[in-house]
XYZ file of C-alpha atoms in Angstrom:
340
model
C -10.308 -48.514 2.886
C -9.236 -46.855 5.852
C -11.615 -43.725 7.420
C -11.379 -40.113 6.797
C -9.749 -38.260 9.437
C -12.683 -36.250 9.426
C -15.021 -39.786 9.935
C -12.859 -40.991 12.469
C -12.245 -38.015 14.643
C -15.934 -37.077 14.494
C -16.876 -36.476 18.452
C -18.336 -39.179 20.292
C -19.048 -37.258 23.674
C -19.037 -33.861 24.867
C -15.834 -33.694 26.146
C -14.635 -33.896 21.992
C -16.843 -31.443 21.232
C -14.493 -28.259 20.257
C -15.855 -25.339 21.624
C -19.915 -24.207 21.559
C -19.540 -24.386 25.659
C -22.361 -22.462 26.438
C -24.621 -24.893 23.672
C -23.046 -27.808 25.430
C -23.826 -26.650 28.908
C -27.522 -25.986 28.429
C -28.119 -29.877 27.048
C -25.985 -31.404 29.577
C -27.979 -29.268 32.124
C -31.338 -30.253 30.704
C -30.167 -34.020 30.264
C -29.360 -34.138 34.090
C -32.820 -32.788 35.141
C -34.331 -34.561 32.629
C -35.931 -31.795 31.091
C -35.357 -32.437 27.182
C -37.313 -31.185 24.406
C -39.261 -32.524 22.088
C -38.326 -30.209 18.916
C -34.838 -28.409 18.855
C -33.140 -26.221 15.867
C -29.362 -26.677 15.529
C -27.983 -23.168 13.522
C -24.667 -22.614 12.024
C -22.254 -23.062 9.231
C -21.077 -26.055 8.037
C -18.415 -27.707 10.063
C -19.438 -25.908 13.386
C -20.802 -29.402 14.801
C -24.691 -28.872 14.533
C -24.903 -32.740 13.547
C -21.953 -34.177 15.719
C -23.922 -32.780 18.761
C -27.588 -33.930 17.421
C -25.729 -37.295 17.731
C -24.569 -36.643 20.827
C -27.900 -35.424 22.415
C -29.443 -38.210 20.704
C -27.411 -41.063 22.324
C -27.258 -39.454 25.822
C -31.422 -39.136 26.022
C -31.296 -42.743 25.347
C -28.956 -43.769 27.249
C -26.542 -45.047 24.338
C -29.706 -47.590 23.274
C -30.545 -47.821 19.950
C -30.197 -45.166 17.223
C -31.594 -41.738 16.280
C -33.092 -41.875 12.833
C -31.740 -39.637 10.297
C -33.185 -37.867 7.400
C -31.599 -35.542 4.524
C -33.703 -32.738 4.473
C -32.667 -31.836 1.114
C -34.178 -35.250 -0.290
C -37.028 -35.780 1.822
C -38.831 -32.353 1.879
C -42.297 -32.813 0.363
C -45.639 -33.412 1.582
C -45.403 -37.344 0.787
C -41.889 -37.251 2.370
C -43.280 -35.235 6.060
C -46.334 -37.670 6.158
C -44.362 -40.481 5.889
C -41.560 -38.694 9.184
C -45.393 -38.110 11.010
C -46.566 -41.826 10.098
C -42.702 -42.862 11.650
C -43.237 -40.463 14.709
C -46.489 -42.037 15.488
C -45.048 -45.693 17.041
C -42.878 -46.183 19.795
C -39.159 -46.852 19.082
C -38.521 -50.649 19.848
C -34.673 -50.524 20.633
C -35.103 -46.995 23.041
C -37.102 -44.997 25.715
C -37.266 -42.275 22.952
C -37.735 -42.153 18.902
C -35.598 -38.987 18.173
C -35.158 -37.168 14.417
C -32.427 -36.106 13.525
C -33.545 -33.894 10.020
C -30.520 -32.678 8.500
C -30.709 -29.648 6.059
C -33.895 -28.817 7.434
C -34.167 -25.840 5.018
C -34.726 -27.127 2.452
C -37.981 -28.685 3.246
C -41.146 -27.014 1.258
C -43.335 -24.825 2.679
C -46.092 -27.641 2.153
C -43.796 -30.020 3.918
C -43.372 -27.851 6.959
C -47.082 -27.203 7.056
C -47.832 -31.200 6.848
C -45.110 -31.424 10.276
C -46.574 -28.291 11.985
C -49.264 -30.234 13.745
C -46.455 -33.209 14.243
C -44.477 -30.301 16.010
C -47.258 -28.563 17.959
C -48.644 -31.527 19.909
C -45.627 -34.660 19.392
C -46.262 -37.814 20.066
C -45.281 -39.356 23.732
C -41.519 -40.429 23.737
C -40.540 -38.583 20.069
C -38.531 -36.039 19.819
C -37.166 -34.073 16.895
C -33.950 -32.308 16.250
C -33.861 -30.359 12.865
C -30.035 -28.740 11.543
C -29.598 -26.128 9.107
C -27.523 -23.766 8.155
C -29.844 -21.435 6.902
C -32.931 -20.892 9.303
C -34.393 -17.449 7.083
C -35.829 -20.048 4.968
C -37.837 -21.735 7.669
C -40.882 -20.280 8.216
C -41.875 -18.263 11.521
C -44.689 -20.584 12.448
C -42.116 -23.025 12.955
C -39.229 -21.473 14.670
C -41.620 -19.893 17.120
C -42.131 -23.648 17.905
C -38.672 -25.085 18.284
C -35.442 -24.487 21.112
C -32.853 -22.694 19.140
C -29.194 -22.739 19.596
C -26.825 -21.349 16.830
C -23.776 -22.813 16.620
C -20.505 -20.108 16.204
C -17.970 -20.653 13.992
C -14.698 -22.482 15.742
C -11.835 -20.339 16.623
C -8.630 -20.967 14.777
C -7.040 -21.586 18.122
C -9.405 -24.310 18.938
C -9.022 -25.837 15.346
C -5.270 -25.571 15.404
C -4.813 -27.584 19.065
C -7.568 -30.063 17.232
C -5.211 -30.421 14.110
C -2.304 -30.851 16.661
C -3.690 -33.516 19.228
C -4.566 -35.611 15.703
C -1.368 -35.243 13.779
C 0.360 -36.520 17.558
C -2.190 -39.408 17.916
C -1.369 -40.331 14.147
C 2.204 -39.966 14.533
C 1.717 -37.396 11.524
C 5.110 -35.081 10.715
C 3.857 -31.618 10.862
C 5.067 -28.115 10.817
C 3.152 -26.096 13.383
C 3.010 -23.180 11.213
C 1.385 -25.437 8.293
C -0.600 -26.644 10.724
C -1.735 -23.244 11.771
C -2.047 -22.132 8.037
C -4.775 -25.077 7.586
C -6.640 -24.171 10.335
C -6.775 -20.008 8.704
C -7.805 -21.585 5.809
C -10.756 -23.579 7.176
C -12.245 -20.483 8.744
C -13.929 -21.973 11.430
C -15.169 -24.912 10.014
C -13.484 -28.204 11.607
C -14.686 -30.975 9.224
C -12.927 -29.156 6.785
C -9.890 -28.435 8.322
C -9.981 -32.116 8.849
C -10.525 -32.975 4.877
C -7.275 -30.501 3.955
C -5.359 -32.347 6.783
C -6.304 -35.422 4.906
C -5.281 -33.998 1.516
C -2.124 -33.033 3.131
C -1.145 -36.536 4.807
C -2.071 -38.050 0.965
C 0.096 -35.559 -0.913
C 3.303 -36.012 1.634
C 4.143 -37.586 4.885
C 5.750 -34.799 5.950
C 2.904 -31.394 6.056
C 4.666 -28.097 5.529
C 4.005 -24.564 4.686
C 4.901 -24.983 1.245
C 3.909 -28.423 0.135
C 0.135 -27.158 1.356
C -0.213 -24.996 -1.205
C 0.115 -28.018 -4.088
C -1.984 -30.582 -1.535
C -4.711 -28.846 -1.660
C -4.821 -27.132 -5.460
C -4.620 -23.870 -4.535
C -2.013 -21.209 -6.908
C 1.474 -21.065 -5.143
C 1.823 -18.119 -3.054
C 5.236 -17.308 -5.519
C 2.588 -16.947 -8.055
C 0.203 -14.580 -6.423
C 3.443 -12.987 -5.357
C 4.636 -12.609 -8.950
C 1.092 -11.059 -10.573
C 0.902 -8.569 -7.368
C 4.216 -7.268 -7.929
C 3.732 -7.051 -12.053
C 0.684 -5.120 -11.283
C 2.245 -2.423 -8.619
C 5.115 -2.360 -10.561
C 3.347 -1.755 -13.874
C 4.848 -4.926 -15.693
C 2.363 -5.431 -18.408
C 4.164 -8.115 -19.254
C 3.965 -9.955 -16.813
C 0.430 -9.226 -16.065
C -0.052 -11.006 -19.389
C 2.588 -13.748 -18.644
C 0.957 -14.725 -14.806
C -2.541 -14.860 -16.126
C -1.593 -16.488 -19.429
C 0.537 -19.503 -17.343
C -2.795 -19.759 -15.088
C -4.910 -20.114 -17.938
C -2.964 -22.938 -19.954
C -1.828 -24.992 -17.221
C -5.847 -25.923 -16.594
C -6.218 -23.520 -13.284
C -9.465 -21.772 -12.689
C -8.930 -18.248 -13.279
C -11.633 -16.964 -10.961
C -9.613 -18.826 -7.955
C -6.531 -16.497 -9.141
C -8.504 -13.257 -8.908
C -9.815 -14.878 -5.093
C -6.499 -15.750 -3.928
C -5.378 -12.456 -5.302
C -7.829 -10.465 -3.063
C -6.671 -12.835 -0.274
C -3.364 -11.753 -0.843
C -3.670 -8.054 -1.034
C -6.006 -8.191 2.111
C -3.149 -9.977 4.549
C -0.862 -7.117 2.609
C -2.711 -4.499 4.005
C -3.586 -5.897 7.110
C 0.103 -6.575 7.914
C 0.770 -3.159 7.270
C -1.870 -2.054 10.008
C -1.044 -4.531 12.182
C 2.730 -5.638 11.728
C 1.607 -9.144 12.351
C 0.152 -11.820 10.782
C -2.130 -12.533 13.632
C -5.229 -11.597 11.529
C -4.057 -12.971 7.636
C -4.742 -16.294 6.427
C -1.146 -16.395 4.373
C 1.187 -18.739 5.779
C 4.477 -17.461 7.934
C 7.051 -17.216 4.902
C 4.642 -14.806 3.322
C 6.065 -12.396 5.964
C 9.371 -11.784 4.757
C 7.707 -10.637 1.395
C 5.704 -8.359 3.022
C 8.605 -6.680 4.965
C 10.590 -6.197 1.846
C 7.662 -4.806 -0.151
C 7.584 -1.634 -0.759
C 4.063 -1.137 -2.027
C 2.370 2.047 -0.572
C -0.793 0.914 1.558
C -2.930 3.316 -0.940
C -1.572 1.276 -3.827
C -2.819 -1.610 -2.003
C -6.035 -0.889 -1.270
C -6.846 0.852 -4.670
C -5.507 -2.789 -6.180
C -7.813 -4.321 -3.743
C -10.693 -2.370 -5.052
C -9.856 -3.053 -8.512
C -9.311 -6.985 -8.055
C -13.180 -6.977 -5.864
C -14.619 -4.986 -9.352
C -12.919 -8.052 -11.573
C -14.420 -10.780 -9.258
C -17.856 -9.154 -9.414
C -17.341 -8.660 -13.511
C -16.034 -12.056 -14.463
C -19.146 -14.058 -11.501
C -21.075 -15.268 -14.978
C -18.577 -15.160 -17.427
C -17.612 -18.687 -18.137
C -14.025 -17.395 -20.446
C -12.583 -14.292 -18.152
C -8.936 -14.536 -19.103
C -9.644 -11.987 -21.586
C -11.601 -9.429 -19.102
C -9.159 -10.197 -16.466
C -6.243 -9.323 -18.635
C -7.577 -5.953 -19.618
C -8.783 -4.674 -16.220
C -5.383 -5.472 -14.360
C -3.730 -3.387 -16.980
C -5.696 -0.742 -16.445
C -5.354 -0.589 -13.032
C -1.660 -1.203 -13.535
C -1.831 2.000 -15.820
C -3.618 3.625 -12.554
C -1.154 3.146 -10.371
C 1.807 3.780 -12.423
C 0.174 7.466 -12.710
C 0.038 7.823 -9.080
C 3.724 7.288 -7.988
């Protein structure tokens, strides 16, 4: 079984790393003068490289000897779990200069657990040193970050993701548009590994990635769709209002994706209108021509906008919407028809 593209492009070195230049700067700086710390807190969403660059850190302390030891914070966060990391920390690594941590999902551990490794943290053994990731550091308490280096990791621009995508699909030898490439890395929204995993689901679904054949790679509604509901709302087509949700619902599609891709929609709608571009939407470049031909008011827009944010937040907890969904886009098809 051959590697995910996200498994085998995973950074190695610095120079891989994608962006975070002033996080990378700092621990090369402090690796040359040899002035590492012994407890560091990686911060950001998922995808930004908080991991990848524990690794990283990791292997260049020790010199590319032996290997950091790893722990799922999510599975290893009670008392029991922290004595056993502080009965680990205790002895000398046997392969390496240093024993490093690398304590993934960090937030998760208990309150109990954290107070069992505050000692661990406040006075660490010689030669161990521990590197904790998370990707929500409100839940750790104060005691502890007021103990630990901090660097928060910022989401990856779609520019850097897109040139990633690109410098792949070459190596590979992987047909791609550049515009489907660019509409993968919109959709990822700053998170490489899983612009990576749609890349992957793209390369599976056809050898040759485009603009449209995204769309069925990676299950999301066809843009003609979202197309078709927005303009049987605006246009007050109750019928098909009833048709576009009712085709949705019996072809197995989640109905709560509809009403998100919807808002998606309307959003790039009304930001092209501001704009004239679409620089700032996440909709891929054919979308454009729909937009220049649509003749939807901007008010129109973002009272449908409204409405479709008030049907998300109605249907969160319902487990059968279609019914709810139904209703309230009539209505606000009803709205609108009594505005023109």
């Amino acid at each position: 079984m051959s590697k995910s593209l996200a498994v085998q492009y995973r950074p190695a070195d610095w120079d891989e790393v994608v962006e975070q230049d002033n996080i990378k700067k700092i621990l090369q700086n402090q690796l040359s003068s040899g002035e590492v710390r012994n407890s560091y807190l990686f911060v950001g969403g998922a995808g930004t490289g908080k991991t990848t660059c524990a690794r990283i850190l990791a292997k260049e302390i020790n010199h590319g000897t032996g290997s950091a030891i790893e722990i799922d914070g999510a599975s290893n966060n009670g008392v029991d779990q922290v004595r056993e990391i502080n009965n680990q920390a205790k002895t000398r690594s046997v392969d390496s200069e240093y024993k490093i941590f690398i304590i993934d999902e960090c937030h998760m551990i208990t309150t109990a657990g954290w107070n069992a490794m505050l000692k661990l943290i406040e006075e660490p053994p010689a030669k161990t040193i521990f590197i904790f990731c998370t990707t929500n550091p409100e839940k750790i308490p104060k005691t502890i970050l007021s103990r630990v280096q901090r660097y928060d990791f910022q989401r990856i621009s779609t520019e850097g993701i897109y040139n990633r995508l690109i410098a792949i699909c070459n190596k590979e030898n992987i047909q791609a548009e550049e515009n489907a490439l660019m509409h993968i890395a919109k959709l990822a929204d700053g998170h490489m590994r899983d612009a990576l995993t749609m890349l992957d689901k793209a390369v599976a679904y056809d050898s040759t990635i485009t603009e449209l054949n995204i769309t069925s790679a990676l299950g999301l509604n066809s843009y003609y769709d979202i197309n078709v509901l927005f303009d049987a709302v605006t246009q007050g087509f109750e019928e098909g209002i009833i048709s576009s949700v009712e085709t949705c619902h019996n072809e197995g599609r989640e109905l709560k994706q509809l009403i998100d891709d919807e808002i998606s929609f309307v959003l790039d709608y009304i930001k092209w209108q501001i704009n004239h571009s679409l620089q700032f939407c996440s909709c891929p470049s054919f979308v454009e021509e729909w937009f220049r031909q649509c003749k939807v008011p901007k008010n129109h827009a973002t009272h449908l906008l409204d409405a479709l944010i008030d049907i998300k937040n109605t249907i969160k907890y319902d487990s059968s919407p279609k019914t709810i969904i139904e209703a309230m886009l009539i209505l606000e098809s009803e709205k609108l028809k009594g505005e023109k």
